[in-house]
Coordinates of C-alpha atoms in Angstrom, one line a residue:
X2 CA 45.8 -26.1 -37.8
X3 CA 46.6 -26.1 -34.0
X4 CA 49.1 -24.0 -32.0
X5 CA 51.2 -24.9 -29.0
X6 CA 52.6 -21.6 -27.9
X7 CA 52.3 -22.2 -24.1
X8 CA 54.3 -25.4 -24.4
X9 CA 57.1 -23.5 -26.2
X10 CA 57.4 -20.7 -23.6
X11 CA 60.9 -20.9 -22.1
X12 CA 59.5 -21.1 -18.6
X13 CA 57.4 -24.2 -19.6
X14 CA 59.9 -26.1 -21.7
X15 CA 61.4 -28.0 -18.7
X16 CA 58.0 -29.3 -17.9
X17 CA 57.7 -31.2 -21.1
X18 CA 59.1 -34.8 -21.0
X19 CA 59.9 -34.6 -24.7
X20 CA 60.4 -31.5 -26.8
X21 CA 58.3 -32.8 -29.6
X22 CA 55.3 -34.0 -27.5
X23 CA 53.5 -30.8 -26.5
X24 CA 50.0 -29.7 -25.4
X25 CA 47.8 -27.9 -27.9
X26 CA 46.6 -24.5 -26.8
X27 CA 43.0 -24.9 -27.7
X28 CA 42.4 -27.9 -25.4
X29 CA 45.1 -27.7 -22.8
X30 CA 44.3 -28.1 -19.1
X31 CA 44.8 -24.7 -17.4
X32 CA 45.8 -24.9 -13.8
X33 CA 44.8 -22.2 -11.3
X34 CA 47.8 -19.8 -11.4
X35 CA 49.9 -19.4 -8.3
X36 CA 50.4 -15.8 -7.5
X37 CA 53.9 -14.6 -8.4
X38 CA 54.9 -17.7 -10.3
X39 CA 55.1 -17.3 -14.1
X40 CA 53.9 -20.3 -16.0
X41 CA 52.2 -21.9 -13.0
X42 CA 49.0 -22.4 -15.0
X43 CA 50.8 -24.8 -17.4
X44 CA 50.9 -28.6 -17.4
X45 CA 51.5 -30.9 -20.5
X46 CA 47.9 -32.1 -20.6
X47 CA 44.9 -31.9 -22.8
X48 CA 41.2 -32.5 -22.5
X49 CA 39.6 -35.1 -24.7
X50 CA 35.9 -35.5 -25.3
X51 CA 34.1 -38.8 -24.6
X52 CA 31.3 -40.3 -26.6
X53 CA 28.5 -38.5 -24.7
X54 CA 30.5 -36.2 -22.4
X55 CA 32.7 -33.2 -23.2
X56 CA 36.1 -33.2 -21.5
X57 CA 35.6 -36.8 -20.3
X58 CA 39.4 -37.4 -20.2
X59 CA 42.6 -35.7 -19.6
X60 CA 45.6 -37.1 -21.6
X61 CA 48.9 -36.2 -20.1
X62 CA 52.5 -37.2 -20.0
X63 CA 54.0 -39.3 -17.2
X64 CA 54.8 -36.8 -14.5
X65 CA 58.4 -35.6 -14.1
X66 CA 59.8 -35.1 -10.6
X67 CA 59.6 -31.3 -11.2
X68 CA 55.9 -31.6 -12.2
X69 CA 54.7 -34.0 -9.5
X70 CA 53.1 -31.0 -7.7
X71 CA 51.4 -29.8 -10.8
X72 CA 50.1 -33.2 -11.6
X73 CA 48.4 -33.7 -8.2
X74 CA 47.2 -30.1 -8.3
X75 CA 45.5 -30.9 -11.6
X76 CA 43.9 -34.0 -10.2
X77 CA 42.6 -32.0 -7.3
X78 CA 41.4 -28.9 -9.3
X79 CA 39.6 -31.1 -11.9
X80 CA 38.0 -33.2 -9.2
X81 CA 39.3 -36.4 -10.9
X82 CA 38.7 -39.6 -9.1
X83 CA 40.5 -41.9 -11.5
X84 CA 44.0 -42.0 -12.9
X85 CA 44.9 -44.5 -15.6
X86 CA 48.6 -45.4 -16.0
X87 CA 49.5 -47.2 -19.2
X88 CA 53.2 -47.9 -18.5
X89 CA 55.4 -49.6 -16.0
X90 CA 57.8 -47.5 -14.0
X91 CA 60.7 -49.5 -15.5
X92 CA 61.1 -51.7 -18.5
X93 CA 64.3 -53.6 -19.2
X94 CA 66.2 -51.6 -16.6
X95 CA 65.2 -48.3 -18.3
X96 CA 63.0 -45.8 -16.4
X97 CA 59.8 -45.2 -18.3
X98 CA 58.0 -43.1 -15.7
X99 CA 59.0 -41.5 -12.4
X100 CA 57.0 -42.7 -9.3
X101 CA 54.8 -39.7 -8.5
X102 CA 53.0 -41.4 -5.5
X103 CA 54.2 -42.5 -2.1
X104 CA 55.4 -46.1 -1.8
X105 CA 53.9 -46.1 1.7
X106 CA 52.4 -43.6 4.1
X107 CA 52.1 -39.9 3.1
X108 CA 54.2 -37.7 0.8
X109 CA 53.5 -34.0 0.0
X110 CA 53.7 -32.8 -3.6
X111 CA 53.5 -29.0 -3.8
X112 CA 50.3 -28.1 -1.9
X113 CA 48.7 -31.6 -2.1
X114 CA 49.3 -34.3 0.6
X115 CA 48.9 -37.8 -0.9
X116 CA 48.4 -40.9 1.3
X117 CA 48.6 -44.4 0.0
X118 CA 45.7 -46.3 1.5
X119 CA 45.7 -49.6 -0.4
X120 CA 47.4 -51.6 -3.2
X121 CA 45.9 -54.5 -5.0
X122 CA 48.2 -56.3 -7.5
X123 CA 46.4 -58.4 -10.1
X124 CA 47.9 -60.4 -13.0
X125 CA 47.5 -57.6 -15.7
X126 CA 46.9 -54.5 -13.7
X127 CA 47.4 -52.9 -10.3
X128 CA 44.9 -50.7 -8.3
X129 CA 46.2 -48.2 -5.8
X130 CA 43.9 -46.1 -3.6
X131 CA 45.0 -42.7 -2.4
X132 CA 43.6 -40.1 0.0
X133 CA 44.2 -36.5 -1.1
X134 CA 44.3 -33.4 1.1
X135 CA 45.1 -29.9 0.0
X136 CA 47.0 -27.6 2.4
X137 CA 44.6 -25.2 4.0
X138 CA 41.5 -27.3 3.2
X139 CA 39.5 -29.6 5.5
X140 CA 38.3 -31.7 2.6
X141 CA 39.7 -35.1 1.9
X142 CA 39.2 -37.0 -1.4
X143 CA 39.8 -40.6 -2.5
X144 CA 41.5 -41.2 -5.8
X145 CA 42.2 -44.6 -7.5
X146 CA 45.0 -45.2 -9.8
X147 CA 44.7 -48.1 -12.3
X148 CA 48.0 -49.2 -13.7
X149 CA 47.9 -51.6 -16.7
X150 CA 51.0 -53.7 -16.5
X151 CA 50.5 -56.1 -19.5
X152 CA 51.3 -53.6 -22.3
X153 CA 54.4 -55.0 -24.1
X154 CA 57.6 -53.0 -24.4
X155 CA 57.1 -52.7 -28.2
X156 CA 53.9 -52.8 -30.2
X157 CA 50.5 -53.7 -28.8
X158 CA 49.1 -56.7 -26.8
X159 CA 48.6 -59.8 -28.9
X160 CA 44.9 -60.0 -27.8
X161 CA 42.6 -57.2 -26.5
X162 CA 40.9 -59.5 -23.9
X163 CA 42.9 -58.4 -20.8
X164 CA 42.8 -54.8 -21.9
X165 CA 39.0 -54.8 -22.3
X166 CA 38.7 -56.3 -18.8
X167 CA 40.9 -53.5 -17.5
X168 CA 38.7 -50.9 -19.2
X169 CA 35.6 -52.4 -17.7
X170 CA 37.1 -52.3 -14.3
X171 CA 38.0 -48.6 -14.6
X172 CA 34.6 -47.7 -16.0
X173 CA 32.8 -49.5 -13.2
X174 CA 34.9 -47.9 -10.5
X175 CA 34.8 -44.3 -11.7
X176 CA 32.1 -42.4 -9.9
X177 CA 29.4 -40.9 -12.2
X178 CA 29.9 -37.4 -10.7
X179 CA 33.7 -37.4 -10.9
X180 CA 35.8 -35.1 -13.0
X181 CA 37.8 -36.2 -16.1
X182 CA 39.6 -39.5 -16.0
X183 CA 43.3 -38.7 -16.1
X184 CA 45.2 -41.0 -18.5
X185 CA 49.0 -41.1 -19.0
X186 CA 51.9 -43.2 -20.1
X187 CA 55.5 -41.9 -20.6
X188 CA 54.5 -39.2 -23.1
X189 CA 50.9 -39.0 -23.7
X190 CA 50.7 -40.1 -27.3
X191 CA 52.5 -43.4 -27.0
X192 CA 50.1 -45.9 -25.4
X193 CA 47.0 -43.9 -24.4
X194 CA 45.2 -43.6 -27.7
X195 CA 43.9 -47.2 -27.7
X196 CA 42.5 -46.7 -24.2
X197 CA 40.9 -43.4 -24.9
X198 CA 39.6 -44.6 -28.3
X199 CA 38.1 -47.7 -26.9
X200 CA 36.1 -45.6 -24.5
X201 CA 35.2 -43.1 -27.2
X202 CA 34.3 -45.9 -29.6
X203 CA 31.7 -46.9 -27.0
X204 CA 29.2 -49.5 -28.1
X205 CA 25.7 -48.3 -27.7
X206 CA 23.0 -49.9 -29.9
X207 CA 25.5 -50.6 -32.6
X208 CA 26.5 -47.0 -33.0
X209 CA 30.1 -46.0 -33.0
X210 CA 31.5 -42.5 -32.6
X211 CA 35.1 -41.6 -33.3
X212 CA 36.8 -38.3 -32.9
X213 CA 40.2 -38.8 -31.4
X214 CA 42.4 -38.9 -34.5
X215 CA 40.6 -35.9 -36.0
X216 CA 41.1 -33.9 -32.8
X217 CA 44.8 -34.9 -32.4
X218 CA 46.2 -35.8 -35.8
X219 CA 49.2 -38.2 -35.8
X220 CA 48.1 -39.6 -32.4
X221 CA 47.7 -43.2 -33.5
X222 CA 50.2 -45.6 -35.0
X223 CA 48.9 -48.1 -37.4
X224 CA 49.3 -51.0 -35.0
X225 CA 47.4 -49.1 -32.3
X226 CA 44.7 -48.3 -34.8
X227 CA 44.4 -52.0 -35.7
X228 CA 44.4 -52.9 -32.0
X229 CA 41.4 -50.6 -31.5
X230 CA 39.5 -52.3 -34.2
X231 CA 40.3 -55.8 -32.8
X232 CA 39.1 -54.6 -29.4
X233 CA 35.9 -53.2 -30.8
X234 CA 35.2 -56.4 -32.7
X235 CA 35.7 -58.5 -29.6
X236 CA 33.6 -56.1 -27.5
X237 CA 30.7 -56.2 -30.0
X238 CA 30.9 -60.0 -30.6
X239 CA 31.2 -60.9 -26.9
X240 CA 29.2 -58.3 -25.1
X241 CA 29.3 -57.9 -21.4
X242 CA 29.2 -61.2 -19.5
X243 CA 30.2 -59.9 -16.1
X244 CA 27.6 -60.7 -13.5
X245 CA 27.3 -59.6 -9.9
X246 CA 27.6 -62.7 -7.8
X247 CA 24.2 -62.1 -6.2
X248 CA 22.6 -62.3 -9.7
X249 CA 24.4 -65.5 -10.8
X250 CA 21.5 -67.9 -10.3
X251 CA 19.2 -65.6 -12.4
X252 CA 21.9 -65.3 -15.1
X253 CA 22.3 -69.1 -15.3
X254 CA 18.5 -69.6 -15.5
X255 CA 18.5 -67.2 -18.5
X256 CA 21.4 -69.0 -20.2
X257 CA 19.4 -72.3 -19.9
X258 CA 16.5 -70.9 -22.0
X259 CA 16.3 -71.2 -25.8
X260 CA 17.4 -67.9 -27.4
X261 CA 14.8 -66.0 -29.4
X262 CA 15.1 -66.9 -33.1
X263 CA 17.6 -69.7 -32.3
X264 CA 17.3 -73.4 -31.7
X265 CA 19.9 -73.5 -29.0
X266 CA 20.2 -72.3 -25.4
X267 CA 22.0 -69.1 -24.3
X268 CA 24.7 -71.4 -22.7
X269 CA 25.4 -73.1 -26.1
X270 CA 25.6 -69.7 -27.9
X271 CA 27.9 -68.3 -25.2
X272 CA 30.2 -71.3 -25.5
X273 CA 30.2 -71.2 -29.3
X274 CA 31.3 -67.5 -29.1
X275 CA 34.4 -68.7 -27.3
X276 CA 35.7 -70.6 -30.4
X277 CA 38.8 -68.9 -31.6
X278 CA 39.5 -68.6 -35.3
X279 CA 41.9 -71.4 -36.3
X280 CA 45.3 -70.3 -35.2
X281 CA 48.0 -70.0 -37.9
X282 CA 50.7 -72.6 -37.8
X283 CA 53.2 -69.8 -37.2
X284 CA 51.9 -69.7 -33.7
X285 CA 53.2 -73.2 -33.0
X286 CA 56.7 -73.0 -34.4
X287 CA 58.5 -75.2 -31.8
X288 CA 55.6 -77.6 -31.3
X289 CA 55.6 -78.4 -35.1
X290 CA 59.4 -79.0 -35.4
X291 CA 60.0 -82.7 -36.5
X292 CA 62.2 -83.2 -33.4
X293 CA 59.3 -82.2 -31.1
X294 CA 56.2 -83.6 -32.8
X295 CA 56.4 -87.0 -31.0
X296 CA 56.4 -85.1 -27.7
X297 CA 52.8 -84.0 -28.2
X298 CA 50.2 -86.4 -26.9
X299 CA 47.6 -85.1 -29.3
X300 CA 48.5 -83.6 -32.7
X301 CA 46.0 -80.8 -32.4
X302 CA 46.8 -79.7 -28.9
X303 CA 50.0 -77.7 -28.8
X304 CA 51.3 -74.7 -26.9
X305 CA 51.5 -71.2 -28.4
X306 CA 55.1 -70.1 -29.1
X307 CA 54.5 -66.9 -27.1
X308 CA 53.4 -68.6 -23.9
X309 CA 55.1 -72.0 -24.0
X310 CA 57.3 -73.1 -21.1
X311 CA 60.9 -73.1 -22.4
X312 CA 63.2 -75.6 -20.8
X313 CA 66.9 -74.9 -20.5
X314 CA 68.4 -76.3 -23.7
X315 CA 70.8 -79.3 -23.4
X316 CA 73.9 -78.7 -25.5
X317 CA 73.8 -80.7 -28.7
X318 CA 70.2 -82.0 -28.3
X319 CA 67.9 -80.4 -30.8
X320 CA 64.5 -79.5 -29.3
X321 CA 65.6 -80.0 -25.8
X322 CA 64.0 -76.7 -24.7
X323 CA 60.5 -78.0 -25.7
X324 CA 57.7 -79.4 -23.6
X325 CA 54.0 -79.3 -24.3
X326 CA 53.2 -76.8 -21.6
X327 CA 52.0 -73.3 -21.3
X328 CA 52.3 -70.5 -18.7
X329 CA 48.8 -69.3 -17.6
X330 CA 48.1 -66.1 -15.6
X331 CA 46.2 -66.4 -12.4
X332 CA 43.9 -63.8 -10.8
X333 CA 46.7 -61.9 -9.0
X334 CA 49.8 -63.2 -10.5
X335 CA 51.3 -63.6 -14.0
X336 CA 52.4 -67.2 -14.8
X337 CA 50.7 -68.5 -11.7
X338 CA 50.0 -71.8 -13.4
X339 CA 51.6 -74.2 -15.9
X340 CA 49.0 -76.0 -18.0
X341 CA 50.5 -79.2 -19.5
X342 CA 49.6 -82.5 -21.0
X343 CA 49.9 -85.8 -19.0
X344 CA 53.5 -86.8 -19.5
X345 CA 54.3 -89.5 -22.1
X346 CA 57.0 -92.1 -21.3
X347 CA 59.3 -90.1 -23.7
X348 CA 58.7 -86.8 -21.9
X349 CA 58.8 -87.8 -18.2
X350 CA 62.3 -86.6 -17.8
X351 CA 61.3 -83.3 -19.4
X352 CA 58.4 -83.0 -17.0
X353 CA 60.6 -83.3 -13.9
X354 CA 63.1 -80.9 -15.5
X355 CA 60.2 -78.4 -16.0
X356 CA 59.1 -78.7 -12.4
X357 CA 62.7 -78.1 -11.1
X358 CA 63.6 -75.2 -13.5
X359 CA 60.4 -73.3 -12.7
X360 CA 60.5 -74.1 -8.9
X361 CA 57.0 -75.7 -9.2
X362 CA 56.5 -77.7 -6.1
X363 CA 52.7 -78.3 -6.4
X364 CA 51.4 -80.7 -9.2
X365 CA 47.7 -81.1 -9.8
X366 CA 46.7 -84.3 -11.7
X367 CA 43.1 -84.5 -13.0
X368 CA 43.0 -87.9 -14.7
X369 CA 43.6 -91.5 -14.0
X370 CA 46.5 -93.2 -15.7
X371 CA 44.0 -95.1 -17.9
X372 CA 40.4 -94.2 -18.8
X373 CA 38.1 -95.9 -21.2
X374 CA 40.8 -98.5 -21.9
X375 CA 43.3 -96.0 -23.1
X376 CA 46.4 -94.5 -21.6
X377 CA 45.7 -90.9 -20.5
X378 CA 48.9 -90.3 -18.6
X379 CA 52.2 -92.2 -18.1
X380 CA 53.0 -92.9 -14.5
X381 CA 55.8 -90.3 -14.2
X382 CA 56.5 -90.9 -10.5
X383 CA 58.0 -93.9 -8.6
X384 CA 55.5 -95.8 -6.4
X385 CA 57.8 -97.4 -3.8
X386 CA 61.5 -96.8 -4.2
X387 CA 63.4 -93.9 -5.6
X388 CA 63.9 -93.5 -9.3
X389 CA 66.1 -91.2 -11.4
X390 CA 64.8 -89.1 -14.2
X391 CA 67.8 -87.6 -16.0
X392 CA 69.4 -85.3 -13.4
X393 CA 66.7 -85.8 -10.8
X394 CA 66.3 -88.4 -8.1
X395 CA 62.7 -88.7 -7.0
X396 CA 62.1 -90.4 -3.7
X397 CA 58.5 -91.2 -2.6
X398 CA 58.0 -90.0 1.0
X399 CA 54.3 -90.3 1.8
X400 CA 50.9 -91.0 0.2
X401 CA 47.6 -89.9 1.8
X402 CA 44.3 -91.3 0.4
X403 CA 41.5 -88.8 0.9
X404 CA 37.8 -89.3 -0.1
X405 CA 38.2 -87.5 -3.5
X406 CA 41.9 -87.2 -4.0
X407 CA 45.3 -88.7 -3.3
X408 CA 48.1 -86.6 -2.0
X409 CA 51.7 -87.8 -2.7
X410 CA 54.8 -86.2 -1.4
X411 CA 58.2 -86.7 -3.1
X412 CA 61.7 -85.6 -2.2
X413 CA 63.4 -84.4 -5.4
X414 CA 67.1 -84.1 -5.5
X415 CA 69.3 -82.6 -8.3
X416 CA 72.1 -85.1 -8.6
X417 CA 74.4 -82.4 -10.0
X418 CA 74.6 -80.3 -6.8
X419 CA 72.7 -82.2 -4.2
X420 CA 69.9 -79.6 -3.7
X421 CA 66.6 -81.1 -2.6
X422 CA 62.9 -80.0 -2.7
X423 CA 59.6 -81.4 -1.6
X424 CA 57.1 -81.8 -4.5
X425 CA 53.4 -82.5 -3.6
X426 CA 51.1 -84.1 -6.2
X427 CA 47.3 -83.8 -5.8
X428 CA 45.5 -86.4 -7.9
X429 CA 41.7 -85.8 -8.1
X430 CA 40.1 -89.2 -8.3
X431 CA 36.4 -88.2 -8.5
X432 CA 36.2 -87.0 -12.1
X433 CA 34.1 -89.5 -14.1
X434 CA 35.7 -91.0 -17.2
X435 CA 32.9 -89.5 -19.3
X436 CA 31.4 -86.0 -18.8
X437 CA 31.8 -84.0 -15.6
X438 CA 31.1 -84.5 -11.9
X439 CA 27.4 -84.3 -10.9
X440 CA 28.3 -81.8 -8.2
X441 CA 30.9 -79.1 -8.0
X442 CA 31.3 -79.3 -4.2
X443 CA 34.0 -81.9 -4.1
X444 CA 36.0 -80.2 -6.8
X445 CA 35.7 -76.8 -5.0
X446 CA 37.0 -78.5 -1.8
X447 CA 39.9 -79.9 -3.9
X448 CA 40.8 -76.5 -5.4
X449 CA 40.7 -75.0 -1.9
X450 CA 43.0 -77.7 -0.5
X451 CA 45.5 -77.2 -3.3
X452 CA 45.7 -73.5 -2.9
X453 CA 45.9 -73.8 0.9
X454 CA 48.8 -76.1 0.6
X455 CA 50.5 -73.8 -1.9
X456 CA 50.2 -70.9 0.6
X457 CA 51.5 -73.1 3.4
X458 CA 54.4 -74.9 1.7
X459 CA 54.7 -73.8 -1.9
X460 CA 57.6 -71.9 -3.3
X461 CA 57.2 -68.8 -5.5
X462 CA 56.9 -71.0 -8.6
X463 CA 53.7 -71.8 -10.5
X464 CA 51.2 -74.6 -9.8
X465 CA 51.6 -77.3 -12.6
X466 CA 48.2 -78.6 -13.7
X467 CA 47.6 -81.5 -16.1
X468 CA 44.9 -83.9 -17.2
X469 CA 45.6 -85.9 -20.4
X470 CA 45.8 -83.2 -23.1
X471 CA 46.2 -80.4 -20.6
X472 CA 43.2 -78.3 -21.8
X473 CA 39.9 -79.7 -20.7
X474 CA 39.8 -80.5 -17.0
X475 CA 43.0 -78.5 -16.6
X476 CA 41.1 -75.5 -18.0
X477 CA 38.3 -76.1 -15.6
X478 CA 40.6 -76.2 -12.6
X479 CA 42.4 -72.9 -13.5
X480 CA 39.1 -71.2 -14.6
X481 CA 37.5 -72.0 -11.2
X482 CA 40.6 -71.0 -9.3
X483 CA 40.5 -67.6 -10.9
X484 CA 36.7 -67.2 -10.8
X485 CA 36.3 -68.2 -7.1
X486 CA 39.1 -65.9 -6.0
X487 CA 37.6 -63.0 -8.0
X488 CA 34.2 -63.7 -6.5
X489 CA 35.7 -63.4 -3.0
X490 CA 37.4 -60.1 -3.6
X491 CA 35.2 -58.4 -6.1
X492 CA 31.8 -60.0 -5.8
X493 CA 31.5 -60.5 -9.5
X494 CA 31.6 -63.6 -11.9
X495 CA 32.7 -63.7 -15.5
X496 CA 33.1 -67.3 -16.7
X497 CA 33.1 -66.3 -20.4
X498 CA 35.9 -63.8 -20.2
X499 CA 38.0 -65.9 -17.8
X500 CA 37.9 -68.9 -20.3
X501 CA 38.5 -66.5 -23.2
X502 CA 41.6 -65.1 -21.4
X503 CA 42.9 -68.7 -20.8
X504 CA 42.4 -69.6 -24.5
X505 CA 44.6 -66.7 -25.5
X506 CA 47.4 -68.5 -23.5
X507 CA 46.7 -72.1 -24.5
X508 CA 44.3 -73.4 -27.2
X509 CA 41.0 -75.1 -26.3
X510 CA 41.1 -74.5 -22.6
X511 CA 37.8 -75.7 -21.1
X512 CA 37.3 -78.0 -24.1
X513 CA 33.6 -79.0 -24.0
X514 CA 30.3 -77.3 -23.4
X515 CA 29.7 -79.7 -20.4
X516 CA 32.9 -78.5 -18.8
X517 CA 31.9 -74.9 -19.5
X518 CA 28.5 -75.4 -17.9
X519 CA 30.2 -77.2 -14.9
X520 CA 32.2 -74.0 -14.3
X521 CA 28.9 -72.1 -13.9
X522 CA 27.4 -74.9 -11.7
X523 CA 30.5 -75.0 -9.4
X524 CA 30.6 -71.2 -9.1
X525 CA 26.9 -71.2 -8.0
X526 CA 27.5 -74.0 -5.5
X527 CA 30.5 -72.0 -4.1
X528 CA 28.3 -68.9 -3.8
X529 CA 25.9 -71.0 -1.8
X530 CA 28.5 -71.8 0.8
X531 CA 30.4 -68.5 0.5
X532 CA 30.6 -67.8 4.2
X533 CA 32.3 -71.1 4.7
X534 CA 35.0 -70.5 2.2
X535 CA 35.6 -66.8 2.4

C-alpha cells in the first residue's frame, strides 16, 4: 500500500537507526535541500494528522549523532515549539537514544545553534528549554523538550495517570500558532503510538476519532493498544480537574453545590470517582504470605507488590524482606516518600531497618500512640536511654515541644560497623482523634518545617511518613506536600489527580471524604498566604 523508496536510497540508509523502521514516502517530512549535498532533504520522520489539524505531529526516530543537524534543521524549518521524548538516554546500561542537545551552554548542530536555558526535573518527566538560532539569521526561537521518564523498559505503564498528566502539560505549553509537535523515542514506532493516539483520540463532546493505525499499519502492539483504551477510559471518567490557583476558591464553591440531577455535592462525586476497582489479590503477593500477615496492622491495608519497600532479606528468615510500606513519588523526585503504617511491637525492628537501609533520616508521625482508647502505633523509639533494635542502637539526643508538634532527635548506630546517623522525628500533635483539623494553617506550617529540615539536614533518602494504617493522614501529608510545591512552581492545583496518582502507589491514600475536602481547604489557605511561603 505504501512505499519507502527514499529511506532505501544508499545515501539515506545510514540515517535510519534500524533498517526495518523507515519513513513512508507519502507523508515523510522533506527538509529544504542543501545545495550540492545529495539526500540532504531526507530525515526518518513522518507527519501524522491530529483530531482537528492536519500534520499536527511529526513522528521520528531518536536522532543519531550523524543526524543531529538534520533533526534541529527539521525543528527550525517546521517552526516546531515542542519536542516530546518518550525514552531515557540509557536503560540498564544500554544506550537507548543519543543526547542531541547540549548538557550546558551552547552547541552547534549543522547550521543550528542550540542553547540550554533551563532544566526542570520532575518525578515522571523532565522539561528542558532551549534557544535556537540559525546561522545567518537574526531570529531566535524558544523550544521546549518534554521527556517522559516513567515509561518502563518493557511493556507499558501500569496506570495511565502519570502519562495523562504529562500529555496535559505538553498540550498546555504548546503555543497555538506553533508548528507540529515532534515526538520520538528510539525508533519511532516503539513508544510513540500511545502518546500520539491519546492526542488523536481527543475527547470532545464524547466523540472519538481514530486514524493512526489505519495510516501506519502495524504501528501499535496489543499492550499499547490496550493502554490507549485504559487512558481514554480514565480521561473520560475523570475529566479535567486541573485548576489555575487563582480560580481555586471558585472551583471549591462549585464543588460544594448539589450536582444537577444528583443528591450529592460535586465534592462527594469527585471523591467517589477516586475509588479504585478492587485490586486483585495478585497485587499483594508478599503482604498475603502467611509469614507476613501478622505484620499488617489492618488486614485490608497492604502495599502493592510493585511499589512495596523491600528490606534486605535475612538469611534463613522467611518474609524478612517484608514491611507494610510503599514508595511514593513526590513532585520532583521518584520515591521521595515512604508511606507506612504505625509500627507494631513485632515490626519495630523492621521499621528501623527500613530507615537505615533507605537512608531515611526524617520521620513524620501523624498520630498519637493511642486514640479513642485503642493503640494506633507502638512506641518504636526509646524515651530516655538508648535501646537496641536488632542491629541498631537508638540513642535519644533531644526533644523539642512546639505548639503543634514534637521534634525528637536520635543518634542511630549500626552495631555491625559503628556507622552513625541522626534521625529526626516530627510528631504532629494537633490532629483530632476524630475528623480533621478545623484549619489547615497549622498543618501547612508543619509540612513546611519538615521540608525545610529535610533540605537543611536530610540525606538523599526519602521522608518516611506514617499515621496508624499509613494511608489516611499519611496520604493528606504527601498530597499537600506535592500540591503546595506544584502551586508554587506552576500556579495550578489538581487535588484529584494528585490523590489518584498516590492511590496507584498505595491503596486508599487520603482515605475519607473529610480528608479529601481538608486537602482543598488547606490548599486554599496556603494560597491566601502565598507570599509568605513562596
